[in-house]
PDB file of C-alpha atoms in Angstrom:
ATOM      1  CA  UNK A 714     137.740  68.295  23.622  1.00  0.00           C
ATOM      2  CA  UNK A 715     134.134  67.945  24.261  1.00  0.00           C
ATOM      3  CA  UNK A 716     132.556  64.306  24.833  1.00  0.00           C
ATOM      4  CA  UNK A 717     129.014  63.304  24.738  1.00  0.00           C
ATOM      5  CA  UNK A 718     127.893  60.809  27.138  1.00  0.00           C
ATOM      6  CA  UNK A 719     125.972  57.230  25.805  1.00  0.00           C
ATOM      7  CA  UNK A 720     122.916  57.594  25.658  1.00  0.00           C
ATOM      8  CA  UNK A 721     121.597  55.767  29.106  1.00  0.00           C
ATOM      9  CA  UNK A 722     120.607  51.613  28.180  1.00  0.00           C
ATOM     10  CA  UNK A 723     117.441  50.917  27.475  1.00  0.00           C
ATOM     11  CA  UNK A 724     115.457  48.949  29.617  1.00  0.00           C
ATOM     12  CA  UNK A 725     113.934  45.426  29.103  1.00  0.00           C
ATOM     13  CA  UNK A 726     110.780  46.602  30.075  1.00  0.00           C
ATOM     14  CA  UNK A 727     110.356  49.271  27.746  1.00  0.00           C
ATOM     15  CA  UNK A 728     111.922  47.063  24.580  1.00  0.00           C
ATOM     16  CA  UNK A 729     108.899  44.636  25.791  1.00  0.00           C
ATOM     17  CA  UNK A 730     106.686  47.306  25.915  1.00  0.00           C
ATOM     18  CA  UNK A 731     107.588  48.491  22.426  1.00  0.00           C
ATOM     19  CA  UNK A 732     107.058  44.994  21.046  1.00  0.00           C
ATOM     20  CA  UNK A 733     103.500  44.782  22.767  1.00  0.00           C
ATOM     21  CA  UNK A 734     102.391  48.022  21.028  1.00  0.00           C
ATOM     22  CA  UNK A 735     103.988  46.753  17.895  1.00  0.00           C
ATOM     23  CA  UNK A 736     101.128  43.738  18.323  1.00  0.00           C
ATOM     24  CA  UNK A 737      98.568  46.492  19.523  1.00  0.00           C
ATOM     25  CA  UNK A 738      98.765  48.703  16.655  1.00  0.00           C
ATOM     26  CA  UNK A 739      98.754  46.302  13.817  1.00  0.00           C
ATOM     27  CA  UNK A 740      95.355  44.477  15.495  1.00  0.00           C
ATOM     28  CA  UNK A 741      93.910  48.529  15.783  1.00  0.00           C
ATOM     29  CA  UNK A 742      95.130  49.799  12.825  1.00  0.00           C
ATOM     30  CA  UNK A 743      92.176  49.555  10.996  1.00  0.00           C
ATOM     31  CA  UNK A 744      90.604  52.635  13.169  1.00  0.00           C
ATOM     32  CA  UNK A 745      92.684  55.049  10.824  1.00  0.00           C
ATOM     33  CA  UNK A 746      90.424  54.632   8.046  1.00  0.00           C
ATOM     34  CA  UNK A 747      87.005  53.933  10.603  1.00  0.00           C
ATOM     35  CA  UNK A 748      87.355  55.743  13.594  1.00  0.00           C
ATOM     36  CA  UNK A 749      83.900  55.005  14.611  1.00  0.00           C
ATOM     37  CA  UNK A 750      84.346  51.277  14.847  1.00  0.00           C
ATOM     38  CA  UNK A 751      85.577  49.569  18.249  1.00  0.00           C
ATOM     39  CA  UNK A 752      88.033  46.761  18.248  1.00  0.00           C
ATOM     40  CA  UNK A 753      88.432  43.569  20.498  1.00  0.00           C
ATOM     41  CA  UNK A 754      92.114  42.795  20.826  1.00  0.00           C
ATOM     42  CA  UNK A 755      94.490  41.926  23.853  1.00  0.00           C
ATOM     43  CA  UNK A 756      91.320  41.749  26.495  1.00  0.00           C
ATOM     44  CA  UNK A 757      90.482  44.812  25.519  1.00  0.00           C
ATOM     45  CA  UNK A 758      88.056  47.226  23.567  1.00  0.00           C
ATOM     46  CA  UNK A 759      90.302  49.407  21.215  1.00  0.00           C
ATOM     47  CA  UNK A 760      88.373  53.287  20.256  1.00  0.00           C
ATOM     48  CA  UNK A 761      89.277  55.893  17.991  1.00  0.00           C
ATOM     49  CA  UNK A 762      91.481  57.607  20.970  1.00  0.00           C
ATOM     50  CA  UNK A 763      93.338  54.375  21.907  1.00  0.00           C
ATOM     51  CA  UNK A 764      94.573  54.653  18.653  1.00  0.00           C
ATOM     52  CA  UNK A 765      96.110  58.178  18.877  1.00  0.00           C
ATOM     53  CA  UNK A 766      97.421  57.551  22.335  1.00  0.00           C
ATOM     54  CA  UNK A 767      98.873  53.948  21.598  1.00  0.00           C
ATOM     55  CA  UNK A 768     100.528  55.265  18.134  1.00  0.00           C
ATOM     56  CA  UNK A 769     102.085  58.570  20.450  1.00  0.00           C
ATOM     57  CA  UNK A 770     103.419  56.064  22.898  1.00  0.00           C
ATOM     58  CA  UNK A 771     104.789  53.415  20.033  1.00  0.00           C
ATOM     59  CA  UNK A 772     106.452  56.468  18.437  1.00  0.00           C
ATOM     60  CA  UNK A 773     108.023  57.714  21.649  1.00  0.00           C
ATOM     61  CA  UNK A 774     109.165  54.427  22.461  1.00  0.00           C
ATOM     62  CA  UNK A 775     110.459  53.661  19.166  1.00  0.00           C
ATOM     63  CA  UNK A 776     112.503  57.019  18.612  1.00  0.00           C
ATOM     64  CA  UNK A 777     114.011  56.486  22.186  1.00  0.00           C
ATOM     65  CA  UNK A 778     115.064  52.702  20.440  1.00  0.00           C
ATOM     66  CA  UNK A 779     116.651  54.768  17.673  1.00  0.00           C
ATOM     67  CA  UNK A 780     114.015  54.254  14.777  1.00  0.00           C
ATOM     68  CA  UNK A 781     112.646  56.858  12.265  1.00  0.00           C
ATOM     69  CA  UNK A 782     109.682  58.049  13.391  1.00  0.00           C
ATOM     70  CA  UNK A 783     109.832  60.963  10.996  1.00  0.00           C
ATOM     71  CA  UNK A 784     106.020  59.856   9.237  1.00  0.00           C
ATOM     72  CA  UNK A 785     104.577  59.558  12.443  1.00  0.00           C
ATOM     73  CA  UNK A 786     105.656  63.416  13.136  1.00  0.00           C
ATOM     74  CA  UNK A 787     104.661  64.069   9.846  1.00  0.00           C
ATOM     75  CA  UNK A 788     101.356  62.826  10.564  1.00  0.00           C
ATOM     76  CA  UNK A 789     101.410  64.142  14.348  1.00  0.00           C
ATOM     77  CA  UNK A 790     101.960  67.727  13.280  1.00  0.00           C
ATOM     78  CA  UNK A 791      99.199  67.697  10.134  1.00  0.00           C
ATOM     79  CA  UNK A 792      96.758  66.375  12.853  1.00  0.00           C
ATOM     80  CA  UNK A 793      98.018  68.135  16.101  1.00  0.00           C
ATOM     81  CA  UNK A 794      94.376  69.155  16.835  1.00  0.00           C
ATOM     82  CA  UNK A 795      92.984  66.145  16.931  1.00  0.00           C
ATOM     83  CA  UNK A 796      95.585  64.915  19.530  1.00  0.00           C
ATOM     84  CA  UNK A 797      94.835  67.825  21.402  1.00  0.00           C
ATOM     85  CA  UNK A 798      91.105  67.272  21.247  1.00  0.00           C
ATOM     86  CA  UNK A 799      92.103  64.474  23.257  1.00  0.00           C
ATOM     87  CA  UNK A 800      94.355  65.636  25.666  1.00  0.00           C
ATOM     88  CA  UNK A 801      97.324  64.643  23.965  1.00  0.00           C
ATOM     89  CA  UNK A 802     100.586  66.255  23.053  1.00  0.00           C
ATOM     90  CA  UNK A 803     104.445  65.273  22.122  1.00  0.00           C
ATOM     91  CA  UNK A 804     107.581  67.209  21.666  1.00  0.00           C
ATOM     92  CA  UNK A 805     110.034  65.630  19.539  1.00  0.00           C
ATOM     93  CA  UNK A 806     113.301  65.562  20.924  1.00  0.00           C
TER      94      UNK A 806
END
């Protein structure tokens, strides 16, 4: 008989983490449809690439936490060029 380990806990710090880009993405959201504009949220100044970076770590996060994050790979691969154009890249595990 073969068993399969638990999956290791998840720390606080990344559950917090998730949460905080929850906050993040809904204040920056609005750079999917204007990617030129800049946003002022959380002390900072929110661009076009913040908003492919925070979404790959929010959907990393949030798969790890056991959601769906089968749109955001949807949308990942259809657009994999323009994460690259900014240095970024994902495999889904």
């Amino acid at each position: 008989m073969h068993h399969t380990p638990p999956p290791a806990p998840i720390s606080p710090a990344l559950t917090a983490e998730l949460r905080y880009l929850h906050q993040v993405m809904q204040a920056i959201e609005i750079l999917a449809d204007q990617p030129t504009l800049c946003v002022v949220a959380y002390g900072k100044i929110w661009r076009y690439p913040d908003l492919l970076s925070t979404s790959l770590r929010y959907a990393c996060l949030a798969q790890l936490h056991g959601f769906d994050v089968s749109p955001f790979k949807q949308w990942f691969n259809k657009d994999s060029a323009l994460f690259a154009q900014h240095g970024l890249s994902w495999s889904f595990g």
